[in-house]
XYZ file of C-alpha atoms in Angstrom:
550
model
C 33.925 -7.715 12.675
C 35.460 -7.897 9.033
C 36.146 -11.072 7.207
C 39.485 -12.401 6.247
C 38.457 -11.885 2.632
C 37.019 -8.567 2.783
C 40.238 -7.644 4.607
C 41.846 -9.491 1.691
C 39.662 -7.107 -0.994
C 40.329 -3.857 0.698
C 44.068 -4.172 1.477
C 44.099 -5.170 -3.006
C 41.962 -2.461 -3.498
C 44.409 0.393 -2.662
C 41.060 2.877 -2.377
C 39.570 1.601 -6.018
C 35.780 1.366 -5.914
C 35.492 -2.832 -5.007
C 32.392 -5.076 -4.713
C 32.473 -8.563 -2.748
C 29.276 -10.777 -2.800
C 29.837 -13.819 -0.318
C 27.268 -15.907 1.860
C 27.323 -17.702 5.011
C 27.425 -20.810 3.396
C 27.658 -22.215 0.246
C 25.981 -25.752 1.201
C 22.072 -25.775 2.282
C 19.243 -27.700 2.547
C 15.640 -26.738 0.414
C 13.979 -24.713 2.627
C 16.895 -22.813 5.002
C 17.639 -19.120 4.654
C 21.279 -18.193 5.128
C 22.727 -14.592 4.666
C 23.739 -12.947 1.623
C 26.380 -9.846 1.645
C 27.164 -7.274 -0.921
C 30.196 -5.264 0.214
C 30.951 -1.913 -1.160
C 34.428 -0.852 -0.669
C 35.398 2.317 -0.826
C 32.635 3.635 -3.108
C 29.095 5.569 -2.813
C 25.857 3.923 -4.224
C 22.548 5.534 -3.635
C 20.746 2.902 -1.759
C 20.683 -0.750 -1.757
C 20.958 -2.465 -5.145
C 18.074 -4.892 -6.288
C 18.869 -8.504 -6.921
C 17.326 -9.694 -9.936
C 15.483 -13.091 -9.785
C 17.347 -16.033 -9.304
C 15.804 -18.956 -10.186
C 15.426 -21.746 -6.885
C 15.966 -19.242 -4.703
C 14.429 -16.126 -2.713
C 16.118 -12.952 -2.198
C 14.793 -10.750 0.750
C 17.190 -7.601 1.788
C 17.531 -6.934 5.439
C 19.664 -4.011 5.943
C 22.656 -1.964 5.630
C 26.322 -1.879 7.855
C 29.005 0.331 7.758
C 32.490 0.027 8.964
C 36.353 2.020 8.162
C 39.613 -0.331 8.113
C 42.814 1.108 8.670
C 45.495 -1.097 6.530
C 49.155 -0.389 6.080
C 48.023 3.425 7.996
C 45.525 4.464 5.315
C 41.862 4.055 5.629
C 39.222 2.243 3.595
C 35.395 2.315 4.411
C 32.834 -0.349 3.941
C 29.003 -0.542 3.405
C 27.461 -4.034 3.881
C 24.164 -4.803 2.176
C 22.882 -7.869 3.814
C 20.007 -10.161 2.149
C 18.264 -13.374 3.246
C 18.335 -16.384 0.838
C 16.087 -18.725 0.591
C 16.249 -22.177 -0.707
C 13.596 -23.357 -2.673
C 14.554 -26.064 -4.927
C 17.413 -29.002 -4.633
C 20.006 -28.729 -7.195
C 22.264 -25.160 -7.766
C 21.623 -21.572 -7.080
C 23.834 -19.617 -9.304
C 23.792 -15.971 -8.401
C 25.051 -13.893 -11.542
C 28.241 -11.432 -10.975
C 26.338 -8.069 -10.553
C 27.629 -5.101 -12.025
C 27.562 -1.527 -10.843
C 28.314 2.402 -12.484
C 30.120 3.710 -9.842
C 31.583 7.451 -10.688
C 31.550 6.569 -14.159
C 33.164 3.610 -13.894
C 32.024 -0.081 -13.436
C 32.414 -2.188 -10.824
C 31.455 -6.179 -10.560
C 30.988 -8.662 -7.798
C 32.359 -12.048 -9.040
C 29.523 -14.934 -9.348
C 28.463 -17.105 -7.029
C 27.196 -20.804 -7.130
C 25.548 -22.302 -3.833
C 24.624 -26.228 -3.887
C 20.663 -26.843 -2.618
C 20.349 -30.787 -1.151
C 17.160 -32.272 -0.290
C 15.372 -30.990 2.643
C 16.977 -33.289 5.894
C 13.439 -35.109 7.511
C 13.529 -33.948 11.334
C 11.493 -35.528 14.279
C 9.167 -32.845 14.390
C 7.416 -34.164 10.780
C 6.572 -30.855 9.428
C 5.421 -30.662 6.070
C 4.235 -27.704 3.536
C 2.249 -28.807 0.285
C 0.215 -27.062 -2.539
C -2.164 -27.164 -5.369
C -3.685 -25.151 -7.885
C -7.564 -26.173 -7.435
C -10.517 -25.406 -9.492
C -13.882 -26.709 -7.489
C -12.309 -27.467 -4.526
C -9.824 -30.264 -6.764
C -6.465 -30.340 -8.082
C -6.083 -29.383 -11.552
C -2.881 -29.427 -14.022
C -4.587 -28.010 -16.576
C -7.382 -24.725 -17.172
C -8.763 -21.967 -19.893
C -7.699 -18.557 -20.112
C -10.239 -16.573 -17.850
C -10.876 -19.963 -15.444
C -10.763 -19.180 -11.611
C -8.307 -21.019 -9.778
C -7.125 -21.409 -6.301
C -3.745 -21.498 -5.275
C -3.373 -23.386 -2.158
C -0.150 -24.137 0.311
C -1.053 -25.873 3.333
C 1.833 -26.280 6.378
C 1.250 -28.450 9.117
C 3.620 -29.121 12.290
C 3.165 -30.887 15.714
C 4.702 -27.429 17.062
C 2.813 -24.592 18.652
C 3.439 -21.858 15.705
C 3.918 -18.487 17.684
C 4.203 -16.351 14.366
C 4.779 -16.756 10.735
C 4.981 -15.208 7.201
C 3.985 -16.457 4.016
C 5.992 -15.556 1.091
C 4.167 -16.217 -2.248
C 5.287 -17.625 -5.181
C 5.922 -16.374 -8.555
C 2.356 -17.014 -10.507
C 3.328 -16.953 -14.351
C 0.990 -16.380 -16.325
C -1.960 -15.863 -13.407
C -2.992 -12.834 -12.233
C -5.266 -11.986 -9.143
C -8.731 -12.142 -8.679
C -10.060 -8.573 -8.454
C -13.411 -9.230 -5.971
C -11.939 -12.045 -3.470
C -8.063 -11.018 -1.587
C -6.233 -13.934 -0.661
C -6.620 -15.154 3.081
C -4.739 -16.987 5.824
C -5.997 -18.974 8.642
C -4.495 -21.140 11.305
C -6.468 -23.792 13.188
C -5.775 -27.091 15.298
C -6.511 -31.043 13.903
C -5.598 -34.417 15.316
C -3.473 -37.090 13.143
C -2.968 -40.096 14.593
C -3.812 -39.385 18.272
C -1.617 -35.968 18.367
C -2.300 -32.446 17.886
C -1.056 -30.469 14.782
C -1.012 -26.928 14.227
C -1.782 -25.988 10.625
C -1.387 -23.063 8.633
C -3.225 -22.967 5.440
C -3.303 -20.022 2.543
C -5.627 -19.391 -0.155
C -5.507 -17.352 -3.257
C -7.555 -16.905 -5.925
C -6.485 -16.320 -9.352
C -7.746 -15.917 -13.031
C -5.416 -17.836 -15.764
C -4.384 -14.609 -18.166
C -2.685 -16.000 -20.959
C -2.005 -19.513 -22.271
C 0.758 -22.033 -22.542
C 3.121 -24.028 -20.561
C 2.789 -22.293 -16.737
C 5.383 -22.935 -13.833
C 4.564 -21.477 -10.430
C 7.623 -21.661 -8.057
C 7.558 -23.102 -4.735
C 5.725 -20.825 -1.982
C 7.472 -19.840 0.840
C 6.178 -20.389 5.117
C 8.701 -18.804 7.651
C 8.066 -19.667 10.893
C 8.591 -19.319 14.484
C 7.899 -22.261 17.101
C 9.070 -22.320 20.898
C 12.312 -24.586 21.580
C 12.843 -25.899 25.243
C 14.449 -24.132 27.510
C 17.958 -25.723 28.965
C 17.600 -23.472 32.010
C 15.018 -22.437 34.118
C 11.837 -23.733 35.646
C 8.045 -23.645 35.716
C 5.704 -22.900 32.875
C 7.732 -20.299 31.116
C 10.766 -22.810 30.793
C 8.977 -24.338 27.675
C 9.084 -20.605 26.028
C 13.138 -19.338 27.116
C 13.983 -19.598 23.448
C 12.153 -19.722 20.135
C 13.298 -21.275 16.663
C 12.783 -20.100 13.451
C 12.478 -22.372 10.514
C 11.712 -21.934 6.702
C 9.619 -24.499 4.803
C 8.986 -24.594 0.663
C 6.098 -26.501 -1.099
C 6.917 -28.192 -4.376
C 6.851 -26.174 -7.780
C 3.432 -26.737 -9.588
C 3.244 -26.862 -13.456
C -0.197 -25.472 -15.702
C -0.966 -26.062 -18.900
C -3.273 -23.119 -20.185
C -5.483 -23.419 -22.904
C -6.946 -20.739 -25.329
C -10.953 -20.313 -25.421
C -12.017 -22.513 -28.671
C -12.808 -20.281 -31.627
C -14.921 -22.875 -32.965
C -18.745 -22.197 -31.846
C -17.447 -18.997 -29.911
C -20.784 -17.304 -30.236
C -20.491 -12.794 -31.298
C -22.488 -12.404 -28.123
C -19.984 -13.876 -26.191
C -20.024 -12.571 -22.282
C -16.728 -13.010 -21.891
C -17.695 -14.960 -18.509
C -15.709 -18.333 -17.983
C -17.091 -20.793 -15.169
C -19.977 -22.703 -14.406
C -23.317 -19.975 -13.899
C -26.362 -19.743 -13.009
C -28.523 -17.079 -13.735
C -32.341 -16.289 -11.886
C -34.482 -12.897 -12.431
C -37.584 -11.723 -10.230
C -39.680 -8.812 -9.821
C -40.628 -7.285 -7.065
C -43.879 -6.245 -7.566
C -46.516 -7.306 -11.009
C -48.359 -4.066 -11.032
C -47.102 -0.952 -11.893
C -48.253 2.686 -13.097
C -47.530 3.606 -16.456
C -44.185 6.674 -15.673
C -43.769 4.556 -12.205
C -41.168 1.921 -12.169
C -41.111 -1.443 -10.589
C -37.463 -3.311 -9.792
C -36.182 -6.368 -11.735
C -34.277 -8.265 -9.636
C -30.991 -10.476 -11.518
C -28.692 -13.127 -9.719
C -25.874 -14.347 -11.117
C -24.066 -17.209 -9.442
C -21.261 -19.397 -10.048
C -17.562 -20.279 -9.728
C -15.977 -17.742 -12.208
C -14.927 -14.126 -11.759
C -17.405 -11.515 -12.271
C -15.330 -8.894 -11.484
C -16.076 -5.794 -14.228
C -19.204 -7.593 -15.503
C -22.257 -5.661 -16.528
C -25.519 -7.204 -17.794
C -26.448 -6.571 -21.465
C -28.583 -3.445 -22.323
C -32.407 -3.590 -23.254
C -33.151 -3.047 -26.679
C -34.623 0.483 -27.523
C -38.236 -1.336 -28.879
C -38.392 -3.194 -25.876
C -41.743 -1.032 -25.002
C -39.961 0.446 -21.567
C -36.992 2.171 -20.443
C -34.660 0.689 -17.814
C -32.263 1.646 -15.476
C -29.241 -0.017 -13.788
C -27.892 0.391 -10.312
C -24.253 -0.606 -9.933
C -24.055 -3.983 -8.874
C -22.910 -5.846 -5.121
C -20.610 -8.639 -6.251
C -19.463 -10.936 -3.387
C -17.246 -14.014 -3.478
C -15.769 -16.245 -1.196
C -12.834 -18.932 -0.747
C -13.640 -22.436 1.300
C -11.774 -25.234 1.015
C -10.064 -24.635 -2.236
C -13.294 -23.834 -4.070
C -14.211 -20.432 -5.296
C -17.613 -19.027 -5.693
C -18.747 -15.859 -6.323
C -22.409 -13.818 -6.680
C -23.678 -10.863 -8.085
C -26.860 -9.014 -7.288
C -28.418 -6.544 -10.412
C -31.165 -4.126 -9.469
C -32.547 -3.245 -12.946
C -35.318 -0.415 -12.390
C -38.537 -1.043 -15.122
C -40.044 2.230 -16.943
C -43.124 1.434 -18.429
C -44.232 3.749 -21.553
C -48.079 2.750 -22.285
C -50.311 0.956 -20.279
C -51.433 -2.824 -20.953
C -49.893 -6.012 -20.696
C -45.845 -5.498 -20.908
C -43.939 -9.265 -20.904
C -39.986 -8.384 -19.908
C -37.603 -10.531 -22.203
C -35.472 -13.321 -21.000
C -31.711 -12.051 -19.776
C -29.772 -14.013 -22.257
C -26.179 -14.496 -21.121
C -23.446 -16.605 -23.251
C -20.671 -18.580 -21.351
C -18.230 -20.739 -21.124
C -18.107 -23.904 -18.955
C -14.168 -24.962 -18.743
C -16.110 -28.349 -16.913
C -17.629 -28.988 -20.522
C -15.396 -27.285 -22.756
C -18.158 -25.750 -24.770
C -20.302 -22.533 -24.617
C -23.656 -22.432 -23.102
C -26.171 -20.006 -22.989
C -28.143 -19.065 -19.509
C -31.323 -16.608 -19.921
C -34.261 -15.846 -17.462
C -37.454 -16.873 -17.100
C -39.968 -14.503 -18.963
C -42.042 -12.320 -16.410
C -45.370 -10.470 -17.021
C -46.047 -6.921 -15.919
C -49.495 -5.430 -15.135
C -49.095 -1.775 -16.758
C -51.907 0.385 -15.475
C -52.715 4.144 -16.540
C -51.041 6.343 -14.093
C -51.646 9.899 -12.507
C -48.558 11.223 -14.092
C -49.246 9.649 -17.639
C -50.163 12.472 -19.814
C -47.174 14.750 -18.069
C -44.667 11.744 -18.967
C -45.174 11.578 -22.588
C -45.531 15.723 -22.908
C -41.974 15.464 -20.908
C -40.697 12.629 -23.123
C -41.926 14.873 -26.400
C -40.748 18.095 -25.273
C -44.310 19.847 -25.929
C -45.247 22.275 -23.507
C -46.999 21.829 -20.187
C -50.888 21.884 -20.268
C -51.772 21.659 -16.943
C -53.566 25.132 -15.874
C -52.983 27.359 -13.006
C -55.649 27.596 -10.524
C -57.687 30.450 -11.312
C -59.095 33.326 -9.038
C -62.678 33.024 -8.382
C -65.316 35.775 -7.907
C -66.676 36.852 -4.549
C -70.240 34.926 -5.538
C -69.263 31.995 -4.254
C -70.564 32.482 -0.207
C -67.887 32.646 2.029
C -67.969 29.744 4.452
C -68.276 31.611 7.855
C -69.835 35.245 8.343
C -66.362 36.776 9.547
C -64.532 35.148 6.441
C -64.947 38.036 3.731
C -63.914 40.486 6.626
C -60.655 38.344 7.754
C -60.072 38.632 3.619
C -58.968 42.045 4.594
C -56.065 41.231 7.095
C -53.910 40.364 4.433
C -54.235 42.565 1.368
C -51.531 41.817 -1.488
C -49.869 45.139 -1.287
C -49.004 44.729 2.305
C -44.915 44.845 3.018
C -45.082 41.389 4.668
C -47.275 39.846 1.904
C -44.985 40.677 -0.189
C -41.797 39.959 1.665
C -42.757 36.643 2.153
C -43.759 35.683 -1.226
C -40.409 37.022 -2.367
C -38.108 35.631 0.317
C -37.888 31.971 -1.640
C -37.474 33.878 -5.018
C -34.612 35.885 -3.285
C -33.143 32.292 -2.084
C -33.200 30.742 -5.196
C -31.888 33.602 -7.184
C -28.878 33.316 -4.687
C -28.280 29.300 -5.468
C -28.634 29.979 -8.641
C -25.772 33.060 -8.714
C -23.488 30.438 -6.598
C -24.414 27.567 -9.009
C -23.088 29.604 -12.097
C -20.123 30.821 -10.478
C -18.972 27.427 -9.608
C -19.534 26.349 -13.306
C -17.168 29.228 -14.307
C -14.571 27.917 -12.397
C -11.589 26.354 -14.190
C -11.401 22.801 -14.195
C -8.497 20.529 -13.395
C -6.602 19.301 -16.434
C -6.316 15.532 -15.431
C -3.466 15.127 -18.177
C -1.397 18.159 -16.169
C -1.935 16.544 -13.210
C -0.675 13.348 -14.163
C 2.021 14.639 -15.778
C 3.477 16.431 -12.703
C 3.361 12.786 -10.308
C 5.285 11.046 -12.860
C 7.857 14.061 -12.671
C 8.049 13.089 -9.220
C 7.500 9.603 -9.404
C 11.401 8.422 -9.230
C 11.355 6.386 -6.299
C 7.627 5.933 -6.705
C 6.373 2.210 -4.753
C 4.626 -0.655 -6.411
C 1.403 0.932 -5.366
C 2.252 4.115 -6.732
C 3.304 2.441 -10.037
C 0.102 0.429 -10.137
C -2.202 3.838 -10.093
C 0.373 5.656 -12.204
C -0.245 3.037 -14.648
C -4.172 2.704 -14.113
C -4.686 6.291 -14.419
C -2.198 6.549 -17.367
C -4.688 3.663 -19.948
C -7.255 5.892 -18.864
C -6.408 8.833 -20.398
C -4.886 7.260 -22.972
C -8.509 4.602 -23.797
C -10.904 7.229 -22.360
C -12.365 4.928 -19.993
C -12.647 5.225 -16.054
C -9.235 3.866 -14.456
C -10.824 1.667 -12.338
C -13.373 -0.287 -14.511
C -9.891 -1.131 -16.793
C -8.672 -4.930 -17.146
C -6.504 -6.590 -19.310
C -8.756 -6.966 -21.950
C -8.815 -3.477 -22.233
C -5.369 -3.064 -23.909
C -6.197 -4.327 -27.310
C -7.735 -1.418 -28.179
C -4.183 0.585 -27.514
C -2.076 1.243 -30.164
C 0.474 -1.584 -31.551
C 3.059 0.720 -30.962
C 2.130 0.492 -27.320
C -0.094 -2.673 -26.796
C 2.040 -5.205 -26.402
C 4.664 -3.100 -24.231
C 1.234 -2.599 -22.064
C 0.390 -6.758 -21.642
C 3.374 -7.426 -20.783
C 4.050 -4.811 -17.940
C 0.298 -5.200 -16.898
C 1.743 -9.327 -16.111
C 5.226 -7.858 -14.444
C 2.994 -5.300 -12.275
C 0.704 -7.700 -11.419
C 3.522 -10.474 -10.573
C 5.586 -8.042 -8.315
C 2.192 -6.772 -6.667
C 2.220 -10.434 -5.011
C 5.722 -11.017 -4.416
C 7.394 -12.696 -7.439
C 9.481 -11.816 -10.183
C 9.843 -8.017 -10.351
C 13.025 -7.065 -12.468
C 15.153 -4.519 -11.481
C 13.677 -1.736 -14.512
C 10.359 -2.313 -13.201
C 9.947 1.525 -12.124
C 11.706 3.543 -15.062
C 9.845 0.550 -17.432
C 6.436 1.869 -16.334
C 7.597 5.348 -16.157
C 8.713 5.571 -19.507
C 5.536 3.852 -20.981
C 2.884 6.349 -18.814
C 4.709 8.988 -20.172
C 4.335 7.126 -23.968
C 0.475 7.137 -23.079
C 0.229 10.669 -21.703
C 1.386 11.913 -25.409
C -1.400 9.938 -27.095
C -4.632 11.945 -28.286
């Protein structure tokens, strides 16, 4: 069925290209989704068109409708784009006029202002709230590089059958690399009666200061309405309702890292630590090695961290295995761990005392650095079988071990038959000799396979990257993400996983700050906020700026 007023448009129209934008409503409450159309008339686009952000509000599309309208004998076709809008704060929505190129000439929607009024309080009492946290309490203010949890807690004294949680827009946050954001549902008593609640939790690392404002979160959900008809136990489930709720906007103030007594050894690590080592065994032979065990605790990120190197006097080599971070969200508070196995090389026998692990931090509960270090441990060094072939190795002398020589038939044979059995196998026999040269005939094989493999032309990773941004058009946010990861590592030399945000100061400045701030839009739209329309040809165009770099 066509509206009056698209009727209206089409029958003005006289076939020119037309857009109408109109809504269900233009009165709602905080919280209620109506639906949004976009009506093409009589013109082609090449898929739905993307709504920029509009502030108090969310913009979801749906789908797509087509319909032909014969007026005055002549016909005029239709495509519908239909959205959902959400409500989020009381006061206006003003949706701008959107403007299209349609066959080289430009078509516009006219604007559209919707009034927002306070959500109405129903019987049911259902409620959504949230909090940015940092230790398990609400905060208002943090440091660049703090850990904090975004919270949004719904509660309702309805069975929830299903529901979806849209996030906000986190300005200024990003995500927490080690730790995904989680959802769970459980049952409580207030006041006598049962609740259902529905709590999320995601943590985040604060990536650049100043004034913050995260926008209300979004919980969409589905609870069972009483039948009128019917009877027995499945009465209380003939018909479902659906109902949107919005928490409150939350403002963040974030602070800069003082520069005064910033130490040059800074870790970069921002929380409260603390930091244990242990070995595993006190005795060890000189070329043997012995693990060093290193914990690292506390309620920061520690996602990318590495422990400092060993300095090259230090009287032993050592050896790094890549580390198992965990972390973990509980009521609000974030904690993480990280486990170092640090392999010990001793080169010279003795007493060998390790050095403390020094670490520099910052605790945001202090506002000041601190510094964390180990324990010293001691380290029996004893002379070892494989001493003398170590330090020839380590030189790059020659080996002086010597072969096993032949001895003389004056040493007496150990049984009467045994200088006769001698005689079974005389070198020159065929089999003597095809066995000793069947592993020689082996290895001489490997090695022919080894060298042809090293002959063989390796991928140019550049090429390759070139050709999936040729094809990336209609690439999707996760596409554009790795696009972009893999791009900064070409362009910085440096693995495309291990790369963070810190990692684009050492870009260009004809690139850098291009880079920070669509490393902030990527980030934003990978969680569901604030994505602008350019998003794709934005990050196109700058992977193909770092592609061309040397």
């Amino acid at each position: 069925m066509v509206s009056a007023s698209l009727l209206f448009a089409a029958s003005q129209a006289l076939f020119a290209a037309q857009l109408v934008l109109d809504a269900d409503t233009e009165r709602l409450q905080v919280g209620q989704t109506i639906g949004l159309r976009l009506t093409v008339i009589d013109a082609a686009l090449p898929g739905a068109p993307s709504w920029p952000a509009v502030p108090g509000a969310k913009i979801a599309y749906q789908g797509v409708q087509q319909s032909v309208v014969r007026i005055s004998g002549k016909t005029s076709r239709t495509v519908t784009y239909t959205y959902a809008l959400t409500a989020l704060n009381e006061g206006s929505i003003n949706i701008p006029a959107m403007e299209l190129n349609v066959g080289g000439e430009a078509i516009r929607t006219d604007a559209l202002s919707l009034k927002v009024s306070p959500r109405a309080t129903g019987p049911s009492g259902a409620k959504a709230e949230a909090s940015l946290r940092a230790l398990g309490e609400p905060v208002q203010s943090a440091y660049v590089g703090q850990v904090l949890v975004y919270t949004m807690s719904f509660r309702t004294p309805e069975q929830v059958l299903d529901r979806r949680f849209t996030p906000p827009t986190f300005d200024g946050l990003v995500a927490e690399q080690t730790r995904d954001g989680e959802l769970r549902e459980h049952r409580t008593v207030i006041d006598g009666e049962d609740w259902s609640v529905v709590q999320v939790d995601m943590p985040l690392v604060a990536a650049a200061p100043g004034e913050r404002t995260i926008t209300p979160g979004v919980m969409a959900v589905q609870v069972p309405e009483l039948g009128r008809s019917g009877r027995g136990p499945a009465r209380a489930f003939a018909n479902v309702r659906n109902e949107v709720y919005s928490s409150e906007s939350l403002k963040l103030t974030v602070r800069p890292l003082p520069a005064e007594g910033r130490p040059d050894d800074f870790s970069g690590l921002v929380g409260e630590f603390a930091l244990s080592a242990r070995l595993l065994d006190d005795t060890v032979a000189t070329g043997d090695s012995v693990t060093l065990e290193i914990t690292l605790s506390g309620d920061g990120t520690l996602a990318g961290f590495s422990l400092p190197p060993v300095a090259a006097d230090a009287g032993f080599r050592a050896y790094d295995d890549t580390p198992t971070v965990e972390a973990r969200v509980r009521e609000g508070r974030f904690t993480s761990a990280a486990a170092f196995r640090r392999a010990i090389v001793p080169e010279r026998p003795g007493t060998l005392t390790l050095p403390p692990v020094e670490l520099q931090v910052f605790n945001p509960r202090t506002g000041r650095y601190e510094r964390l270090q180990t324990e010293p441990l001691t380290l029996n060094v004893t002379p070892g079988e494989g001493e003398a072939t170590l330090s020839t190795f380590s030189q790059g002398a020659a080996d002086q071990r010597r072969d096993v020589e032949a001895q003389a038939d004056d040493i007496a044979p150990l049984h009467p038959r045994a200088k006769a059995d001698r005689a079974l196998f005389r070198p020159q026999d065929p089999l003597v000799l095809g066995l000793v040269g069947l592993p020689w005939l082996g290895f001489f094989g490997l090695l022919v396979r080894e060298l042809a493999q090293r002959v063989k032309p390796k991928a140019d990773p550049r090429r390759a990257l070139s050709q999936r941004l040729n094809r990336a058009e209609k690439a999707e946010l996760a596409e554009l993400l790795d696009l972009f990861r893999e791009s900064l590592g070409l362009a910085l030399g440096r693995p495309a996983p291990a790369l963070d945000q810190d990692a684009l100061s050492a870009l260009p400045t004809t690139h850098r700050d291009e880079a920070q701030r669509l490393y902030a839009d990527l980030e934003a739209a990978r969680y569901g906020g604030g994505a602008d329309a350019g998003l794709r040809e934005r990050t196109l165009r700058l992977c193909r700026a770092l592609l061309e770099l040397g």
